[in-house]
Amino acid sequence: MAQTGFGRRYFKAFVSGFFVAVPVTVTVLDRLAYVARVEGASMQPSLNPDGGSSPDVVLLNRWSVRNYQVHRGDIVSVLSPKDPQQKIIKRVIGIEGDFIKTLGYKNRYVRVPDGHLWIEGDHHGHSFDSNTFGPVSLGLVHGRASHIIWPPSRWQRIEPSVPPERRPLLNWEGATEDGYDD
Amino acid sequence: MKTGRMFRGFFVKTISFVGYTVQYGCIAHCAFEYIGEFVSVSFLELFGQSISTDSKRNTYKSLFLPTINLQQCSGPSMEPTITNHDVVFSERVSRHLCRIQKGDIVIAKSPFDPKMNICKRVIGLEGDKVCTSGPSDVFKTHTYVPRGHVWLEGDNLRNSTDSRSYGPVPYALIRGRVCLKLWPPHNFGVLAESPNDGRIL
């Protein structure tokens, strides 16, 4: 009698725990933070400098992009426009209104449309980015990479920075972007 | 001594209330994100410009009323299938399983403003040939929908900005498939087929 009582109590505890743990975990992964392993060499040397031998694991902050506030230089993960099941991680080079000089896109100069971003990998030439598929819609942004959390030797906060040769030429407000102080 | 116990009882009650609210909110989030959500269609476009104050009202609603996650969708572009003040239910399961088909009505994030939603019909999936010229044009032009994209058009072809103006839309911007009209009650039920024969090739 005590045996079946214990089994039923265990089952009830498991079910109630399950209904707490799964929704909370899913909500945290969807709204707060997501952990992802970076694959590929398109963001070298910032991410994955050793290539496939020990891939970086990054923490993606989903709360900071809930209002689609993204700045130039952020590393963001976006849903790939060519494959909705895949996420790609790249750096934001231009936001809406910027004039960008492209590297290998069909147009030499591009004005980033409203509600879109221009993203590029740091390793030009080995990167499947906006130079291939053009500006990406802000609605595809998944999260902002804020920290590298694995391997422990590479624990660091990811600072937003645009490579100096990739700064936008002009912003729609008319002010030139060349007057940056490093 | 007694006030200490009362205080502890009050503290425990608050903690458990917060815990239940968090758990309920998470279950509600999972339901709206993975099963389906309610969408209300209202005319918020004035001369082509959507009013963005609506998205603020939306976040307020979804924070304090986790039972009702009412998304907004604007414009007369889906008349007569979906008209002003309609409430529809859009299910998320097909989108996550990639089972959206030609002829489905979908709710998607607007490519030009991710806080606004658009409600259109899928005319072509990736690889399909779609007609980019209007029904009144003499010379018909066609294009192929690129990989990972869909071609969306409103049912009200004359009064709809859709893929004919801004091109194919990435599949990942789709939020869900509209399957049921809930309001007005005399129109309750499954939605009609496309009134524009021949747009779907």
Coordinates of C-alpha atoms in Angstrom, one line a residue:
Chain A
M1 CA 0.0 0.0 0.0
A2 CA 2.8 2.4 0.9
Q3 CA 4.6 1.4 -2.3
T4 CA 1.7 2.4 -4.7
G5 CA 1.3 5.6 -2.6
F6 CA 4.9 6.6 -3.2
G7 CA 4.7 5.8 -6.9
R8 CA 1.6 8.0 -7.4
R9 CA 3.1 10.8 -5.4
Y10 CA 6.3 10.6 -7.5
F11 CA 4.3 10.6 -10.7
K12 CA 2.3 13.6 -9.6
A13 CA 5.4 15.5 -8.6
F14 CA 7.1 14.6 -11.9
V15 CA 4.1 15.8 -13.9
S16 CA 3.7 19.0 -12.0
G17 CA 7.5 19.7 -12.2
F18 CA 7.4 18.9 -15.9
F19 CA 4.6 21.5 -16.5
V20 CA 6.7 24.1 -14.7
A21 CA 10.1 23.3 -16.1
V22 CA 9.3 23.0 -19.8
P23 CA 7.3 26.2 -20.3
V24 CA 9.7 28.2 -18.2
T25 CA 12.7 26.9 -20.0
V26 CA 11.1 27.5 -23.4
T27 CA 10.0 31.0 -22.4
V28 CA 13.5 31.9 -21.2
L29 CA 15.1 30.6 -24.4
D30 CA 12.6 32.5 -26.5
R31 CA 12.5 35.8 -24.6
L32 CA 15.6 36.2 -22.5
A33 CA 18.8 34.4 -23.6
Y34 CA 19.8 31.7 -25.9
V35 CA 23.0 29.7 -26.1
A36 CA 24.4 28.7 -29.5
R37 CA 27.6 27.2 -30.9
V38 CA 29.2 29.1 -33.7
E39 CA 30.1 27.0 -36.7
G40 CA 32.1 28.1 -39.7
A41 CA 34.8 30.6 -40.4
S42 CA 32.9 33.6 -41.5
M43 CA 33.4 35.6 -38.4
Q44 CA 37.1 35.0 -37.9
P45 CA 39.1 36.3 -36.1
S46 CA 36.4 37.6 -33.7
L47 CA 34.6 34.3 -33.4
N48 CA 36.0 30.8 -33.9
P49 CA 39.6 31.8 -34.5
D50 CA 40.7 28.2 -34.3
G51 CA 38.2 27.0 -36.8
G52 CA 36.6 23.7 -36.3
S53 CA 38.9 22.4 -33.5
S54 CA 37.1 24.2 -30.7
P55 CA 34.1 26.2 -31.8
D56 CA 33.0 29.1 -29.7
V57 CA 29.8 29.1 -27.8
V58 CA 28.1 32.4 -27.5
L59 CA 25.3 33.8 -25.3
L60 CA 22.6 35.5 -27.4
N61 CA 20.7 38.2 -25.7
R62 CA 17.1 38.0 -27.0
W63 CA 15.7 40.5 -24.5
S64 CA 17.7 43.4 -26.0
V65 CA 16.3 42.8 -29.5
R66 CA 12.7 42.5 -28.5
N67 CA 12.1 46.0 -29.9
Y68 CA 14.5 45.5 -32.8
Q69 CA 17.0 48.0 -31.5
V70 CA 20.2 47.0 -33.2
H71 CA 23.3 49.2 -33.6
R72 CA 26.2 49.2 -36.0
G73 CA 28.9 46.9 -34.9
D74 CA 26.7 44.5 -33.0
I75 CA 27.1 40.8 -33.7
V76 CA 23.6 39.5 -34.2
S77 CA 22.1 36.1 -35.1
V78 CA 19.5 36.3 -37.8
L79 CA 17.3 33.6 -39.4
S80 CA 18.8 32.9 -42.8
P81 CA 16.7 34.4 -45.6
K82 CA 17.7 31.4 -47.7
D83 CA 16.8 28.7 -45.2
P84 CA 14.3 29.5 -42.4
Q85 CA 15.5 26.7 -40.2
Q86 CA 19.0 28.0 -40.0
K87 CA 20.5 30.9 -38.0
I88 CA 23.5 32.8 -39.2
I89 CA 25.7 35.0 -37.0
K90 CA 27.2 38.1 -38.5
R91 CA 28.1 41.7 -37.7
V92 CA 25.8 44.6 -38.4
I93 CA 27.6 47.0 -40.8
G94 CA 24.7 49.3 -41.8
I95 CA 21.3 50.1 -40.4
E96 CA 18.3 51.6 -42.2
G97 CA 19.2 54.7 -44.3
D98 CA 22.9 54.1 -44.5
F99 CA 24.8 54.2 -47.8
I100 CA 27.1 51.2 -48.0
K101 CA 29.9 50.3 -50.4
T102 CA 29.4 46.6 -51.0
L103 CA 32.0 43.9 -51.5
G104 CA 30.8 41.7 -54.4
Y105 CA 27.1 42.5 -54.4
K106 CA 25.3 43.1 -57.7
N107 CA 25.2 46.8 -57.0
R108 CA 28.3 48.7 -56.0
Y109 CA 26.6 51.1 -53.7
V110 CA 23.4 50.3 -51.7
R111 CA 21.1 52.4 -49.6
V112 CA 19.8 50.1 -46.8
P113 CA 16.0 50.2 -47.0
D114 CA 13.8 51.1 -44.1
G115 CA 13.4 48.3 -41.6
H116 CA 16.4 46.4 -43.0
L117 CA 20.0 45.8 -42.0
W118 CA 23.3 45.1 -43.8
I119 CA 25.2 42.3 -42.2
E120 CA 28.7 41.0 -43.0
G121 CA 31.0 38.4 -41.7
D122 CA 34.4 39.6 -40.5
H123 CA 36.1 37.1 -42.8
H124 CA 35.3 38.7 -46.2
G125 CA 35.2 36.2 -49.0
H126 CA 34.4 33.3 -46.7
S127 CA 31.1 34.6 -45.6
F128 CA 27.5 34.1 -46.7
D129 CA 26.1 37.5 -45.9
S130 CA 24.4 40.6 -47.3
N131 CA 27.0 40.7 -50.1
T132 CA 25.3 37.6 -51.4
F133 CA 21.6 38.0 -50.5
G134 CA 21.3 41.8 -49.9
P135 CA 19.8 43.7 -47.0
V136 CA 18.0 41.5 -44.4
S137 CA 14.7 42.6 -42.8
L138 CA 14.8 43.5 -39.1
G139 CA 12.1 41.0 -38.4
L140 CA 14.6 38.2 -39.0
V141 CA 16.9 39.3 -36.2
H142 CA 17.0 36.5 -33.6
G143 CA 19.4 37.8 -30.9
R144 CA 22.5 39.9 -30.1
A145 CA 25.7 38.0 -29.2
S146 CA 26.8 39.5 -25.9
H147 CA 29.3 37.1 -24.5
I148 CA 31.5 34.2 -25.5
I149 CA 31.0 31.6 -22.8
W150 CA 33.1 28.6 -24.1
P151 CA 36.0 27.7 -24.2
P152 CA 36.8 29.2 -20.8
S153 CA 40.0 30.7 -22.1
R154 CA 37.9 32.9 -24.4
W155 CA 35.4 34.2 -21.8
Q156 CA 34.8 37.8 -22.8
R157 CA 32.1 40.3 -23.5
I158 CA 31.6 41.0 -27.1
E159 CA 32.1 44.7 -27.8
P160 CA 30.3 46.3 -30.8
S161 CA 32.8 47.6 -33.3
V162 CA 32.6 48.3 -37.0
P163 CA 35.8 47.6 -38.9
P164 CA 37.1 51.0 -40.0
E165 CA 37.2 50.2 -43.7
R166 CA 33.6 49.1 -43.6
R167 CA 31.9 52.1 -42.1
P168 CA 28.9 53.5 -44.0
L169 CA 29.7 56.4 -46.3
L170 CA 26.7 58.4 -45.4
N171 CA 23.6 58.3 -43.3
W172 CA 20.2 59.5 -44.4
E173 CA 20.3 62.4 -42.1
G174 CA 23.0 63.9 -44.3
A175 CA 25.9 63.8 -41.8
T176 CA 28.9 62.0 -43.1
E177 CA 30.2 59.1 -41.0
D178 CA 33.9 59.8 -41.5
G179 CA 34.3 61.9 -38.5
Y180 CA 34.6 59.0 -36.0
D181 CA 37.1 59.3 -33.3
D182 CA 38.5 55.9 -32.4
Chain B
M1 CA 6.0 37.1 17.9
K2 CA 2.7 37.0 16.2
T3 CA 3.5 39.8 13.8
G4 CA 6.6 37.9 12.8
R5 CA 4.6 34.9 11.9
M6 CA 2.0 37.0 10.0
F7 CA 4.8 38.7 8.1
R8 CA 6.3 35.3 7.2
G9 CA 2.9 34.0 6.1
F10 CA 2.4 37.1 3.9
F11 CA 5.9 36.7 2.4
V12 CA 5.3 33.1 1.6
K13 CA 1.9 33.9 0.0
T14 CA 3.5 36.7 -2.1
I15 CA 6.3 34.4 -3.3
S16 CA 3.9 31.6 -4.3
F17 CA 1.7 34.2 -6.1
V18 CA 4.6 35.4 -8.1
G19 CA 5.6 31.9 -8.8
Y20 CA 2.2 31.0 -10.1
T21 CA 2.1 34.1 -12.2
V22 CA 5.4 33.4 -13.8
Q23 CA 4.4 29.8 -14.5
Y24 CA 1.1 30.9 -16.0
G25 CA 2.8 33.5 -18.1
C26 CA 5.3 31.0 -19.4
I27 CA 2.5 28.5 -20.3
A28 CA 0.6 31.4 -22.1
H29 CA 3.8 32.3 -24.0
C30 CA 4.3 28.7 -25.1
A31 CA 0.7 28.5 -26.2
F32 CA 0.7 31.7 -28.2
E33 CA 4.1 31.0 -29.7
Y34 CA 3.7 27.3 -30.7
I35 CA 0.0 26.7 -31.0
G36 CA -1.8 29.8 -32.2
E37 CA -2.8 33.4 -31.6
F38 CA -5.7 35.8 -32.1
V39 CA -5.4 38.5 -34.6
S40 CA -7.7 41.5 -35.0
V41 CA -7.8 43.3 -38.3
S42 CA -8.4 47.0 -38.2
F43 CA -7.8 49.9 -40.5
L44 CA -4.7 51.6 -39.2
E45 CA -3.3 52.7 -42.5
L46 CA -3.9 56.3 -43.3
F47 CA -2.7 57.0 -46.8
G48 CA -0.2 54.2 -46.7
Q49 CA 1.4 55.0 -43.4
S50 CA 0.8 52.7 -40.5
I51 CA 0.3 54.2 -37.1
S52 CA 3.0 52.7 -34.8
T53 CA 1.4 53.6 -31.5
D54 CA -0.6 50.4 -31.9
S55 CA 2.5 48.2 -31.3
K56 CA 3.0 50.0 -27.9
R57 CA -0.5 49.2 -26.9
N58 CA 0.1 45.7 -27.9
T59 CA 3.1 45.2 -25.6
Y60 CA 1.0 46.7 -22.8
K61 CA -1.8 44.3 -23.5
S62 CA 0.5 41.2 -23.7
L63 CA 2.3 42.1 -20.5
F64 CA -0.7 42.7 -18.3
L65 CA -3.2 40.4 -19.9
P66 CA -1.4 37.2 -20.7
T67 CA -4.6 35.5 -21.4
I68 CA -5.3 37.7 -24.5
N69 CA -2.4 38.1 -26.9
L70 CA -4.2 40.1 -29.5
Q71 CA -2.0 40.9 -32.5
Q72 CA -3.0 43.7 -34.9
C73 CA -3.1 43.6 -38.6
S74 CA -4.0 46.5 -40.8
G75 CA -5.4 47.5 -44.1
P76 CA -8.2 46.7 -46.5
S77 CA -5.9 44.5 -48.7
M78 CA -7.7 41.2 -47.9
E79 CA -11.3 42.3 -48.7
P80 CA -13.7 40.6 -49.2
T81 CA -12.2 37.6 -47.4
I82 CA -11.2 39.5 -44.3
T83 CA -12.7 42.9 -43.6
N84 CA -12.3 45.6 -41.0
H85 CA -12.9 44.7 -37.3
D86 CA -12.6 41.0 -38.0
V87 CA -10.9 38.7 -35.5
V88 CA -9.2 35.6 -36.8
F89 CA -7.2 32.8 -35.3
S90 CA -3.8 32.1 -36.8
E91 CA -2.2 28.8 -35.9
R92 CA 1.6 28.5 -35.6
V93 CA 2.0 24.8 -36.0
S94 CA 2.2 24.9 -39.8
R95 CA 4.8 27.6 -39.8
H96 CA 7.1 25.8 -37.4
L97 CA 6.7 22.5 -39.4
C98 CA 7.2 24.4 -42.7
R99 CA 3.8 23.2 -44.0
I100 CA 2.5 26.5 -45.3
Q101 CA 1.0 25.9 -48.8
K102 CA -0.1 27.9 -51.8
G103 CA -3.4 29.5 -51.2
D104 CA -3.0 29.8 -47.4
I105 CA -3.7 33.1 -45.8
V106 CA -0.8 34.0 -43.5
I107 CA 0.1 36.6 -41.0
A108 CA 3.6 37.9 -41.4
K109 CA 5.9 40.6 -40.0
S110 CA 6.1 43.5 -42.4
P111 CA 9.5 43.5 -44.1
F112 CA 9.7 47.3 -43.7
D113 CA 8.6 47.5 -40.1
P114 CA 8.9 44.4 -37.9
K115 CA 6.4 45.7 -35.4
M116 CA 3.6 45.8 -37.9
N117 CA 1.9 42.7 -39.2
I118 CA 0.6 42.1 -42.7
C119 CA -2.1 39.6 -43.6
K120 CA -1.8 38.2 -47.1
R121 CA -2.4 35.1 -49.2
V122 CA 0.5 32.9 -50.3
I123 CA 0.6 32.9 -54.1
G124 CA 3.9 31.1 -54.6
L125 CA 6.4 29.1 -52.6
E126 CA 10.1 28.9 -53.3
G127 CA 10.9 27.8 -56.8
D128 CA 7.4 28.6 -58.1
K129 CA 6.7 30.8 -61.1
V130 CA 4.6 33.8 -60.3
C131 CA 3.1 36.5 -62.5
T132 CA 4.3 39.9 -61.7
S133 CA 2.2 41.9 -64.1
G134 CA -1.4 43.0 -63.3
P135 CA -4.5 41.3 -64.7
S136 CA -5.0 44.3 -67.0
D137 CA -1.5 44.3 -68.6
V138 CA -1.1 43.1 -72.1
F139 CA 2.4 41.6 -71.7
K140 CA 2.6 39.2 -68.8
T141 CA 5.9 39.1 -66.9
H142 CA 6.9 36.2 -64.7
T143 CA 9.5 35.6 -62.1
Y144 CA 10.6 32.7 -60.0
V145 CA 10.4 32.9 -56.2
P146 CA 13.9 32.5 -54.7
R147 CA 14.9 29.8 -52.1
G148 CA 13.6 30.5 -48.6
H149 CA 11.0 33.1 -49.8
V150 CA 7.3 33.3 -50.5
W151 CA 5.2 35.5 -52.8
L152 CA 2.4 37.2 -51.0
E153 CA -0.6 39.0 -52.5
G154 CA -3.7 40.5 -50.9
D155 CA -7.1 39.4 -52.2
N156 CA -8.0 43.0 -52.9
L157 CA -5.6 43.3 -55.8
R158 CA -6.3 46.9 -56.5
N159 CA -5.8 48.1 -53.0
S160 CA -2.9 46.0 -51.7
T161 CA 0.8 46.7 -51.4
D162 CA 2.3 43.2 -51.4
S163 CA 5.0 41.2 -53.2
R164 CA 4.1 42.9 -56.4
S165 CA 5.7 46.1 -55.0
Y166 CA 8.3 44.9 -52.5
G167 CA 9.3 41.5 -53.9
P168 CA 9.3 38.1 -52.3
V169 CA 9.2 37.9 -48.5
P170 CA 11.5 35.6 -46.5
Y171 CA 9.6 32.6 -45.1
A172 CA 11.0 33.2 -41.7
L173 CA 9.0 36.4 -41.4
I174 CA 5.7 34.5 -41.5
R175 CA 4.1 34.3 -38.1
G176 CA 1.2 31.9 -38.7
R177 CA -1.5 30.6 -40.9
V178 CA -5.0 32.1 -40.6
C179 CA -7.4 29.2 -40.2
L180 CA -10.6 30.4 -38.6
K181 CA -12.5 33.6 -38.6
L182 CA -13.9 34.2 -35.1
W183 CA -15.7 37.6 -35.4
P184 CA -18.3 38.7 -36.6
P185 CA -20.3 35.7 -35.5
H186 CA -22.4 35.5 -38.7
N187 CA -19.1 34.9 -40.6
F188 CA -17.7 32.4 -38.2
G189 CA -15.8 29.6 -39.8
V190 CA -13.1 28.7 -42.3
L191 CA -12.0 31.4 -44.7
A192 CA -12.9 31.5 -48.4
E193 CA -10.7 30.5 -51.3
S194 CA -8.9 33.2 -53.3
P195 CA -11.3 35.3 -55.4
N196 CA -8.6 35.9 -57.9
D197 CA -8.5 32.8 -60.1
G198 CA -5.4 32.4 -62.1
R199 CA -3.0 34.3 -59.8
I200 CA -1.9 31.0 -58.3
L201 CA -0.1 29.2 -61.2

